[in-house]
mmCIF file of N, CA and C in Angstrom:
data_model
loop_
_atom_site.group_PDB
_atom_site.id
_atom_site.type_symbol
_atom_site.label_atom_id
_atom_site.label_comp_id
_atom_site.label_asym_id
_atom_site.label_seq_id
_atom_site.Cartn_x
_atom_site.Cartn_y
_atom_site.Cartn_z
ATOM 1 N N UNK A 1 24.321 62.018 65.517
ATOM 2 C CA UNK A 1 24.878 62.977 66.407
ATOM 3 C C UNK A 1 24.730 62.504 67.834
ATOM 4 N N UNK A 2 23.577 61.904 68.150
ATOM 5 C CA UNK A 2 23.305 61.428 69.528
ATOM 6 C C UNK A 2 24.247 60.290 69.964
ATOM 7 N N UNK A 3 24.511 59.307 69.075
ATOM 8 C CA UNK A 3 25.527 58.269 69.459
ATOM 9 C C UNK A 3 26.895 58.845 69.723
ATOM 10 N N UNK A 4 27.284 59.887 68.977
ATOM 11 C CA UNK A 4 28.558 60.497 69.211
ATOM 12 C C UNK A 4 28.652 61.177 70.577
ATOM 13 N N UNK A 5 27.593 61.824 70.988
ATOM 14 C CA UNK A 5 27.546 62.460 72.336
ATOM 15 C C UNK A 5 27.601 61.382 73.435
ATOM 16 N N UNK A 6 26.867 60.265 73.223
ATOM 17 C CA UNK A 6 26.869 59.234 74.229
ATOM 18 C C UNK A 6 28.227 58.573 74.354
ATOM 19 N N UNK A 7 28.903 58.334 73.251
ATOM 20 C CA UNK A 7 30.201 57.752 73.300
ATOM 21 C C UNK A 7 31.224 58.725 73.926
ATOM 22 N N UNK A 8 31.103 59.983 73.706
ATOM 23 C CA UNK A 8 31.993 60.974 74.328
ATOM 24 C C UNK A 8 31.756 61.016 75.852
ATOM 25 N N UNK A 9 30.508 60.966 76.248
ATOM 26 C CA UNK A 9 30.201 60.941 77.681
ATOM 27 C C UNK A 9 30.752 59.663 78.370
ATOM 28 N N UNK A 10 30.597 58.526 77.666
ATOM 29 C CA UNK A 10 31.109 57.289 78.196
ATOM 30 C C UNK A 10 32.612 57.316 78.293
ATOM 31 N N UNK A 11 33.270 57.903 77.324
ATOM 32 C CA UNK A 11 34.747 57.982 77.378
ATOM 33 C C UNK A 11 35.145 58.912 78.536
ATOM 34 N N UNK A 12 34.449 59.968 78.783
ATOM 35 C CA UNK A 12 34.740 60.832 79.910
ATOM 36 C C UNK A 12 34.603 60.143 81.249
ATOM 37 N N UNK A 13 33.546 59.356 81.383
ATOM 38 C CA UNK A 13 33.327 58.599 82.620
ATOM 39 C C UNK A 13 34.423 57.556 82.833
ATOM 40 N N UNK A 14 34.839 56.934 81.742
ATOM 41 C CA UNK A 14 35.906 55.921 81.818
ATOM 42 C C UNK A 14 37.196 56.564 82.296
ATOM 43 N N UNK A 15 37.527 57.699 81.752
ATOM 44 C CA UNK A 15 38.741 58.408 82.154
ATOM 45 C C UNK A 15 38.653 58.836 83.575
ATOM 46 N N UNK A 16 37.525 59.316 84.039
ATOM 47 C CA UNK A 16 37.330 59.700 85.417
ATOM 48 C C UNK A 16 37.522 58.532 86.349
ATOM 49 N N UNK A 17 37.058 57.367 85.956
ATOM 50 C CA UNK A 17 37.194 56.197 86.819
ATOM 51 C C UNK A 17 38.628 55.760 86.901
ATOM 52 N N UNK A 18 39.386 55.908 85.817
ATOM 53 C CA UNK A 18 40.779 55.527 85.814
ATOM 54 C C UNK A 18 41.670 56.516 86.600
ATOM 55 N N UNK A 19 41.221 57.727 86.724
ATOM 56 C CA UNK A 19 42.086 58.747 87.358
ATOM 57 C C UNK A 19 41.959 58.743 88.879
ATOM 58 N N UNK A 20 41.179 57.881 89.430
ATOM 59 C CA UNK A 20 41.067 57.834 90.884
ATOM 60 C C UNK A 20 42.343 57.232 91.460
ATOM 61 N N UNK A 21 43.069 58.056 92.229
ATOM 62 C CA UNK A 21 44.315 57.632 92.817
ATOM 63 C C UNK A 21 44.185 57.339 94.313
ATOM 64 N N UNK A 22 45.278 57.253 94.963
ATOM 65 C CA UNK A 22 45.318 57.041 96.363
ATOM 66 C C UNK A 22 44.708 58.232 97.135
ATOM 67 N N UNK A 23 43.745 57.949 97.960
ATOM 68 C CA UNK A 23 43.064 59.037 98.743
ATOM 69 C C UNK A 23 43.647 59.126 100.092
ATOM 70 N N UNK A 24 43.682 60.354 100.661
ATOM 71 C CA UNK A 24 44.191 60.585 101.989
ATOM 72 C C UNK A 24 43.105 60.368 103.045
ATOM 73 N N UNK A 25 43.444 59.899 104.245
ATOM 74 C CA UNK A 25 42.450 59.766 105.311
ATOM 75 C C UNK A 25 41.879 61.150 105.679
ATOM 76 N N UNK A 26 40.657 61.115 106.139
ATOM 77 C CA UNK A 26 39.938 62.388 106.468
ATOM 78 C C UNK A 26 39.734 62.493 107.979
ATOM 79 N N UNK A 27 40.700 62.107 108.780
ATOM 80 C CA UNK A 27 40.573 62.204 110.243
ATOM 81 C C UNK A 27 40.770 63.658 110.675
ATOM 82 N N UNK A 28 39.809 64.170 111.442
ATOM 83 C CA UNK A 28 39.808 65.581 111.851
ATOM 84 C C UNK A 28 41.056 65.926 112.657
ATOM 85 N N UNK A 29 41.875 66.874 112.182
ATOM 86 C CA UNK A 29 42.985 67.431 112.923
ATOM 87 C C UNK A 29 44.198 66.508 113.006
ATOM 88 N N UNK A 30 44.271 65.421 112.249
ATOM 89 C CA UNK A 30 45.388 64.509 112.304
ATOM 90 C C UNK A 30 46.315 64.761 111.115
ATOM 91 N N UNK A 31 47.601 64.964 111.411
ATOM 92 C CA UNK A 31 48.621 65.195 110.396
ATOM 93 C C UNK A 31 49.404 63.877 110.216
ATOM 94 N N UNK A 32 49.518 63.425 109.005
ATOM 95 C CA UNK A 32 50.183 62.156 108.658
ATOM 96 C C UNK A 32 51.448 62.415 107.865
ATOM 97 N N UNK A 33 52.439 61.549 108.104
ATOM 98 C CA UNK A 33 53.581 61.448 107.214
ATOM 99 C C UNK A 33 53.295 60.258 106.287
ATOM 100 N N UNK A 34 53.404 60.441 104.974
ATOM 101 C CA UNK A 34 53.058 59.409 104.034
ATOM 102 C C UNK A 34 54.334 58.771 103.532
ATOM 103 N N UNK A 35 54.357 57.434 103.580
ATOM 104 C CA UNK A 35 55.514 56.649 103.111
ATOM 105 C C UNK A 35 55.081 55.724 102.011
ATOM 106 N N UNK A 36 55.781 55.791 100.872
ATOM 107 C CA UNK A 36 55.474 54.889 99.753
ATOM 108 C C UNK A 36 56.547 53.824 99.658
ATOM 109 N N UNK A 37 56.125 52.582 99.703
ATOM 110 C CA UNK A 37 57.039 51.474 99.559
ATOM 111 C C UNK A 37 56.494 50.591 98.412
ATOM 112 N N UNK A 38 56.989 50.882 97.191
ATOM 113 C CA UNK A 38 56.503 50.200 96.026
ATOM 114 C C UNK A 38 55.037 50.628 95.770
ATOM 115 N N UNK A 39 54.159 49.673 95.761
ATOM 116 C CA UNK A 39 52.700 49.922 95.575
ATOM 117 C C UNK A 39 51.996 50.257 96.854
ATOM 118 N N UNK A 40 52.638 49.941 97.971
ATOM 119 C CA UNK A 40 52.031 50.112 99.293
ATOM 120 C C UNK A 40 52.199 51.557 99.800
ATOM 121 N N UNK A 41 51.153 52.137 100.374
ATOM 122 C CA UNK A 41 51.239 53.459 100.947
ATOM 123 C C UNK A 41 50.871 53.367 102.415
ATOM 124 N N UNK A 42 51.737 53.895 103.308
ATOM 125 C CA UNK A 42 51.509 53.865 104.720
ATOM 126 C C UNK A 42 51.284 55.289 105.215
ATOM 127 N N UNK A 43 50.340 55.496 106.153
ATOM 128 C CA UNK A 43 50.054 56.784 106.749
ATOM 129 C C UNK A 43 50.453 56.703 108.211
ATOM 130 N N UNK A 44 51.551 57.360 108.576
ATOM 131 C CA UNK A 44 52.033 57.381 109.937
ATOM 132 C C UNK A 44 51.610 58.701 110.602
ATOM 133 N N UNK A 45 50.961 58.623 111.784
ATOM 134 C CA UNK A 45 50.529 59.793 112.469
ATOM 135 C C UNK A 45 51.725 60.586 112.951
ATOM 136 N N UNK A 46 51.810 61.834 112.542
ATOM 137 C CA UNK A 46 52.864 62.734 112.928
ATOM 138 C C UNK A 46 52.435 63.619 114.090
ATOM 139 N N UNK A 47 51.180 64.133 114.018
ATOM 140 C CA UNK A 47 50.663 65.009 115.108
ATOM 141 C C UNK A 47 49.151 64.943 115.078
ATOM 142 N N UNK A 48 48.583 65.214 116.266
ATOM 143 C CA UNK A 48 47.103 65.271 116.385
ATOM 144 C C UNK A 48 46.733 66.660 116.837
ATOM 145 N N UNK A 49 45.440 66.986 116.661
ATOM 146 C CA UNK A 49 44.907 68.314 117.061
ATOM 147 C C UNK A 49 45.626 69.411 116.319
ATOM 148 N N UNK A 50 45.939 69.256 115.056
ATOM 149 C CA UNK A 50 46.592 70.226 114.205
ATOM 150 C C UNK A 50 45.478 71.144 113.661
ATOM 151 N N UNK A 51 45.715 72.461 113.746
ATOM 152 C CA UNK A 51 44.685 73.460 113.399
ATOM 153 C C UNK A 51 44.368 73.537 111.903
ATOM 154 N N UNK A 52 45.358 73.446 111.043
ATOM 155 C CA UNK A 52 45.133 73.642 109.604
ATOM 156 C C UNK A 52 46.178 72.851 108.799
ATOM 157 N N UNK A 53 45.941 72.830 107.525
ATOM 158 C CA UNK A 53 46.877 72.108 106.621
ATOM 159 C C UNK A 53 48.209 72.821 106.572
ATOM 160 N N UNK A 54 48.242 74.120 106.753
ATOM 161 C CA UNK A 54 49.519 74.855 106.792
ATOM 162 C C UNK A 54 50.342 74.466 107.997
ATOM 163 N N UNK A 55 49.723 74.246 109.183
ATOM 164 C CA UNK A 55 50.446 73.830 110.353
ATOM 165 C C UNK A 55 50.965 72.387 110.179
ATOM 166 N N UNK A 56 50.194 71.572 109.496
ATOM 167 C CA UNK A 56 50.650 70.219 109.217
ATOM 168 C C UNK A 56 51.840 70.289 108.293
ATOM 169 N N UNK A 57 51.823 71.154 107.288
ATOM 170 C CA UNK A 57 52.981 71.288 106.410
ATOM 171 C C UNK A 57 54.219 71.762 107.211
ATOM 172 N N UNK A 58 53.992 72.635 108.162
ATOM 173 C CA UNK A 58 55.078 73.126 108.999
ATOM 174 C C UNK A 58 55.685 71.959 109.844
ATOM 175 N N UNK A 59 54.814 71.106 110.360
ATOM 176 C CA UNK A 59 55.276 69.970 111.144
ATOM 177 C C UNK A 59 56.079 68.990 110.239
ATOM 178 N N UNK A 60 55.614 68.783 109.016
ATOM 179 C CA UNK A 60 56.376 67.929 108.094
ATOM 180 C C UNK A 60 57.690 68.516 107.737
ATOM 181 N N UNK A 61 57.749 69.797 107.534
ATOM 182 C CA UNK A 61 59.013 70.491 107.264
ATOM 183 C C UNK A 61 59.986 70.425 108.483
ATOM 184 N N UNK A 62 59.453 70.532 109.658
ATOM 185 C CA UNK A 62 60.220 70.361 110.891
ATOM 186 C C UNK A 62 60.834 68.982 110.941
ATOM 187 N N UNK A 63 60.002 67.971 110.665
ATOM 188 C CA UNK A 63 60.457 66.581 110.687
ATOM 189 C C UNK A 63 61.577 66.354 109.623
ATOM 190 N N UNK A 64 61.319 66.896 108.448
ATOM 191 C CA UNK A 64 62.341 66.743 107.371
ATOM 192 C C UNK A 64 63.669 67.357 107.767
ATOM 193 N N UNK A 65 63.626 68.547 108.365
ATOM 194 C CA UNK A 65 64.883 69.240 108.782
ATOM 195 C C UNK A 65 65.578 68.459 109.888
ATOM 196 N N UNK A 66 64.817 67.919 110.852
ATOM 197 C CA UNK A 66 65.387 67.175 111.901
ATOM 198 C C UNK A 66 66.084 65.893 111.390
ATOM 199 N N UNK A 67 65.455 65.234 110.393
ATOM 200 C CA UNK A 67 66.118 64.044 109.806
ATOM 201 C C UNK A 67 67.408 64.445 109.068
ATOM 202 N N UNK A 68 67.371 65.589 108.387
ATOM 203 C CA UNK A 68 68.567 66.041 107.711
ATOM 204 C C UNK A 68 69.702 66.353 108.695
ATOM 205 N N UNK A 69 69.378 66.967 109.828
ATOM 206 C CA UNK A 69 70.364 67.251 110.858
ATOM 207 C C UNK A 69 70.993 65.979 111.422
ATOM 208 N N UNK A 70 70.195 64.873 111.449
ATOM 209 C CA UNK A 70 70.667 63.625 111.962
ATOM 210 C C UNK A 70 71.483 62.807 110.916
ATOM 211 N N UNK A 71 71.627 63.380 109.708
ATOM 212 C CA UNK A 71 72.396 62.724 108.689
ATOM 213 C C UNK A 71 71.601 62.090 107.566
ATOM 214 N N UNK A 72 70.276 62.340 107.602
ATOM 215 C CA UNK A 72 69.419 61.827 106.542
ATOM 216 C C UNK A 72 69.675 62.460 105.205
ATOM 217 N N UNK A 73 69.136 61.915 104.137
ATOM 218 C CA UNK A 73 69.367 62.481 102.813
ATOM 219 C C UNK A 73 68.098 62.725 102.004
ATOM 220 N N UNK A 74 66.927 62.490 102.649
ATOM 221 C CA UNK A 74 65.652 62.664 101.948
ATOM 222 C C UNK A 74 65.302 64.150 101.914
ATOM 223 N N UNK A 75 65.223 64.744 100.724
ATOM 224 C CA UNK A 75 64.934 66.195 100.615
ATOM 225 C C UNK A 75 63.466 66.466 100.339
ATOM 226 N N UNK A 76 62.715 65.515 99.836
ATOM 227 C CA UNK A 76 61.292 65.716 99.545
ATOM 228 C C UNK A 76 60.465 64.665 100.253
ATOM 229 N N UNK A 77 59.418 65.098 100.986
ATOM 230 C CA UNK A 77 58.570 64.183 101.658
ATOM 231 C C UNK A 77 57.084 64.469 101.387
ATOM 232 N N UNK A 78 56.217 63.556 101.707
ATOM 233 C CA UNK A 78 54.804 63.722 101.517
ATOM 234 C C UNK A 78 54.089 63.515 102.840
ATOM 235 N N UNK A 79 52.938 64.201 102.954
ATOM 236 C CA UNK A 79 52.100 64.085 104.133
ATOM 237 C C UNK A 79 50.660 64.137 103.730
ATOM 238 N N UNK A 80 49.777 64.061 104.737
ATOM 239 C CA UNK A 80 48.330 64.145 104.461
ATOM 240 C C UNK A 80 47.655 64.822 105.620
ATOM 241 N N UNK A 81 46.597 65.556 105.307
ATOM 242 C CA UNK A 81 45.773 66.232 106.317
ATOM 243 C C UNK A 81 44.353 66.365 105.826
ATOM 244 N N UNK A 82 43.414 65.749 106.507
ATOM 245 C CA UNK A 82 41.983 65.858 106.287
ATOM 246 C C UNK A 82 41.639 65.718 104.797
ATOM 247 N N UNK A 83 42.058 64.649 104.190
ATOM 248 C CA UNK A 83 41.676 64.356 102.794
ATOM 249 C C UNK A 83 42.537 65.007 101.742
ATOM 250 N N UNK A 84 43.560 65.737 102.150
ATOM 251 C CA UNK A 84 44.476 66.417 101.207
ATOM 252 C C UNK A 84 45.898 65.858 101.370
ATOM 253 N N UNK A 85 46.624 65.761 100.282
ATOM 254 C CA UNK A 85 47.981 65.386 100.353
ATOM 255 C C UNK A 85 48.861 66.633 100.391
ATOM 256 N N UNK A 86 49.981 66.535 101.082
ATOM 257 C CA UNK A 86 50.919 67.654 101.180
ATOM 258 C C UNK A 86 52.260 67.135 100.618
ATOM 259 N N UNK A 87 52.862 67.957 99.735
ATOM 260 C CA UNK A 87 54.128 67.568 99.096
ATOM 261 C C UNK A 87 55.157 68.660 99.464
ATOM 262 N N UNK A 88 56.136 68.275 100.272
ATOM 263 C CA UNK A 88 57.261 69.219 100.638
ATOM 264 C C UNK A 88 58.360 69.001 99.613
ATOM 265 N N UNK A 89 58.641 70.042 98.797
ATOM 266 C CA UNK A 89 59.628 69.925 97.786
ATOM 267 C C UNK A 89 60.630 71.072 97.846
ATOM 268 N N UNK A 90 61.632 71.056 97.009
ATOM 269 C CA UNK A 90 62.654 72.090 97.005
ATOM 270 C C UNK A 90 62.081 73.485 96.768
ATOM 271 N N UNK A 91 61.127 73.628 95.897
ATOM 272 C CA UNK A 91 60.574 74.926 95.563
ATOM 273 C C UNK A 91 59.556 75.414 96.605
ATOM 274 N N UNK A 92 58.986 74.511 97.375
ATOM 275 C CA UNK A 92 57.990 74.888 98.361
ATOM 276 C C UNK A 92 57.057 73.734 98.698
ATOM 277 N N UNK A 93 55.803 74.145 99.032
ATOM 278 C CA UNK A 93 54.809 73.122 99.420
ATOM 279 C C UNK A 93 53.686 73.121 98.419
ATOM 280 N N UNK A 94 53.233 71.922 98.099
ATOM 281 C CA UNK A 94 52.113 71.774 97.140
ATOM 282 C C UNK A 94 51.030 70.896 97.827
ATOM 283 N N UNK A 95 49.773 71.128 97.483
ATOM 284 C CA UNK A 95 48.661 70.350 97.980
ATOM 285 C C UNK A 95 48.059 69.620 96.830
ATOM 286 N N UNK A 96 47.489 68.413 97.075
ATOM 287 C CA UNK A 96 46.814 67.667 96.050
ATOM 288 C C UNK A 96 45.741 66.792 96.575
ATOM 289 N N UNK A 97 44.757 66.460 95.724
ATOM 290 C CA UNK A 97 43.637 65.579 96.129
ATOM 291 C C UNK A 97 44.020 64.096 96.181
ATOM 292 N N UNK A 98 44.976 63.716 95.306
ATOM 293 C CA UNK A 98 45.431 62.306 95.299
ATOM 294 C C UNK A 98 46.950 62.325 95.301
ATOM 295 N N UNK A 99 47.497 61.173 95.611
ATOM 296 C CA UNK A 99 48.955 61.111 95.681
ATOM 297 C C UNK A 99 49.581 61.113 94.310
ATOM 298 N N UNK A 100 48.865 60.629 93.314
ATOM 299 C CA UNK A 100 49.431 60.578 91.964
ATOM 300 C C UNK A 100 48.974 61.735 91.071
ATOM 301 N N UNK A 101 47.950 62.473 91.484
ATOM 302 C CA UNK A 101 47.346 63.481 90.606
ATOM 303 C C UNK A 101 48.059 64.843 90.632
ATOM 304 N N UNK A 102 47.295 65.833 90.140
ATOM 305 C CA UNK A 102 47.822 67.176 90.033
ATOM 306 C C UNK A 102 48.054 67.806 91.403
ATOM 307 N N UNK A 103 48.861 68.843 91.406
ATOM 308 C CA UNK A 103 49.239 69.521 92.681
ATOM 309 C C UNK A 103 49.073 71.025 92.523
ATOM 310 N N UNK A 104 48.771 71.668 93.602
ATOM 311 C CA UNK A 104 48.502 73.104 93.647
ATOM 312 C C UNK A 104 49.566 73.758 94.552
ATOM 313 N N UNK A 105 50.201 74.798 94.006
ATOM 314 C CA UNK A 105 51.261 75.506 94.789
ATOM 315 C C UNK A 105 50.631 76.236 95.946
ATOM 316 N N UNK A 106 51.175 76.000 97.158
ATOM 317 C CA UNK A 106 50.612 76.598 98.363
ATOM 318 C C UNK A 106 51.535 77.495 99.154
ATOM 319 N N UNK A 107 52.748 77.040 99.376
ATOM 320 C CA UNK A 107 53.725 77.844 100.164
ATOM 321 C C UNK A 107 55.069 77.878 99.428
ATOM 322 N N UNK A 108 55.645 79.045 99.394
ATOM 323 C CA UNK A 108 56.913 79.238 98.690
ATOM 324 C C UNK A 108 58.063 79.289 99.692
ATOM 325 N N UNK A 109 59.254 78.978 99.229
ATOM 326 C CA UNK A 109 60.434 79.131 100.077
ATOM 327 C C UNK A 109 60.988 80.562 99.949
ATOM 328 N N UNK A 110 61.334 81.138 101.067
ATOM 329 C CA UNK A 110 61.957 82.452 101.069
ATOM 330 C C UNK A 110 63.449 82.266 100.766
ATOM 331 N N UNK A 111 64.164 83.342 100.649
ATOM 332 C CA UNK A 111 65.592 83.260 100.309
ATOM 333 C C UNK A 111 66.422 82.492 101.325
ATOM 334 N N UNK A 112 65.949 82.452 102.582
ATOM 335 C CA UNK A 112 66.685 81.735 103.606
ATOM 336 C C UNK A 112 66.131 80.335 103.874
ATOM 337 N N UNK A 113 65.208 79.867 103.031
ATOM 338 C CA UNK A 113 64.697 78.511 103.102
ATOM 339 C C UNK A 113 63.360 78.364 103.925
ATOM 340 N N UNK A 114 62.902 79.428 104.569
ATOM 341 C CA UNK A 114 61.661 79.313 105.323
ATOM 342 C C UNK A 114 60.480 79.255 104.359
ATOM 343 N N UNK A 115 59.327 78.838 104.857
ATOM 344 C CA UNK A 115 58.107 78.764 104.078
ATOM 345 C C UNK A 115 57.197 79.950 104.326
ATOM 346 N N UNK A 116 56.592 80.435 103.257
ATOM 347 C CA UNK A 116 55.702 81.621 103.414
ATOM 348 C C UNK A 116 54.599 81.527 102.337
ATOM 349 N N UNK A 117 53.498 82.197 102.563
ATOM 350 C CA UNK A 117 52.464 82.314 101.592
ATOM 351 C C UNK A 117 52.977 83.081 100.402
ATOM 352 N N UNK A 118 52.792 82.598 99.154
ATOM 353 C CA UNK A 118 53.461 83.249 97.962
ATOM 354 C C UNK A 118 53.288 84.744 97.820
ATOM 355 N N UNK A 119 52.100 85.284 98.090
ATOM 356 C CA UNK A 119 51.888 86.732 97.850
ATOM 357 C C UNK A 119 52.437 87.604 98.974
ATOM 358 N N UNK A 120 52.897 87.031 100.079
ATOM 359 C CA UNK A 120 53.388 87.792 101.180
ATOM 360 C C UNK A 120 54.839 88.206 101.044
ATOM 361 N N UNK A 121 55.590 87.423 100.318
ATOM 362 C CA UNK A 121 57.024 87.696 100.159
ATOM 363 C C UNK A 121 57.203 88.975 99.362
ATOM 364 N N UNK A 122 57.848 89.965 100.017
ATOM 365 C CA UNK A 122 58.134 91.226 99.334
ATOM 366 C C UNK A 122 59.642 91.404 99.256
ATOM 367 N N UNK A 123 60.081 91.714 98.061
ATOM 368 C CA UNK A 123 61.508 91.914 97.849
ATOM 369 C C UNK A 123 61.737 93.400 97.638
ATOM 370 N N UNK A 124 62.836 93.915 98.116
ATOM 371 C CA UNK A 124 63.129 95.339 97.907
ATOM 372 C C UNK A 124 63.336 95.613 96.402
ATOM 373 N N UNK A 125 62.956 96.782 95.941
ATOM 374 C CA UNK A 125 63.159 97.130 94.504
ATOM 375 C C UNK A 125 64.651 97.073 94.143
ATOM 376 N N UNK A 126 64.876 96.721 92.900
ATOM 377 C CA UNK A 126 66.263 96.649 92.440
ATOM 378 C C UNK A 126 66.898 98.036 92.421
ATOM 379 N N UNK A 127 68.143 98.077 92.847
ATOM 380 C CA UNK A 127 68.845 99.373 92.853
ATOM 381 C C UNK A 127 69.308 99.716 91.453
ATOM 382 N N UNK A 128 69.133 100.955 91.086
ATOM 383 C CA UNK A 128 69.575 101.339 89.758
ATOM 384 C C UNK A 128 70.767 102.314 90.007
ATOM 385 N N UNK A 129 71.770 102.146 89.215
ATOM 386 C CA UNK A 129 72.978 102.960 89.270
ATOM 387 C C UNK A 129 72.862 104.061 88.268
ATOM 388 N N UNK A 130 73.281 105.271 88.662
ATOM 389 C CA UNK A 130 73.217 106.399 87.724
ATOM 390 C C UNK A 130 74.701 106.730 87.359
ATOM 391 N N UNK A 131 74.870 107.033 86.112
ATOM 392 C CA UNK A 131 76.192 107.416 85.648
ATOM 393 C C UNK A 131 76.461 108.889 85.875
ATOM 394 N N UNK A 132 77.569 109.237 86.498
ATOM 395 C CA UNK A 132 77.905 110.653 86.732
ATOM 396 C C UNK A 132 78.905 111.164 85.741
#
């Protein structure tokens, strides 16, 4: 029984070592735009003295919209803020610990395309029609 537990623990450590992906820089208050070119990842400074990860996501969204207005075609972009990755996608904004790993839903898109905290969006109740 003991060798089985040791081999299971060793397998878990091996998987944990393999799952380490690209890490984001942890510079205080610096918002980065992340560019992937094949295997290479570049971190371009977008803004400094940014208050929170949500403000960094807003700056990334602003950059994305400006590029679209200039004729760009990139709809999804990535960024980084204090050790976290930010993923701007069609459905909203996701945060993640690594560039390749899992993501957590953070901001949703409203009906007009703006970003909002998911629990804050309130929709009016559906109208019900009565038959006369």
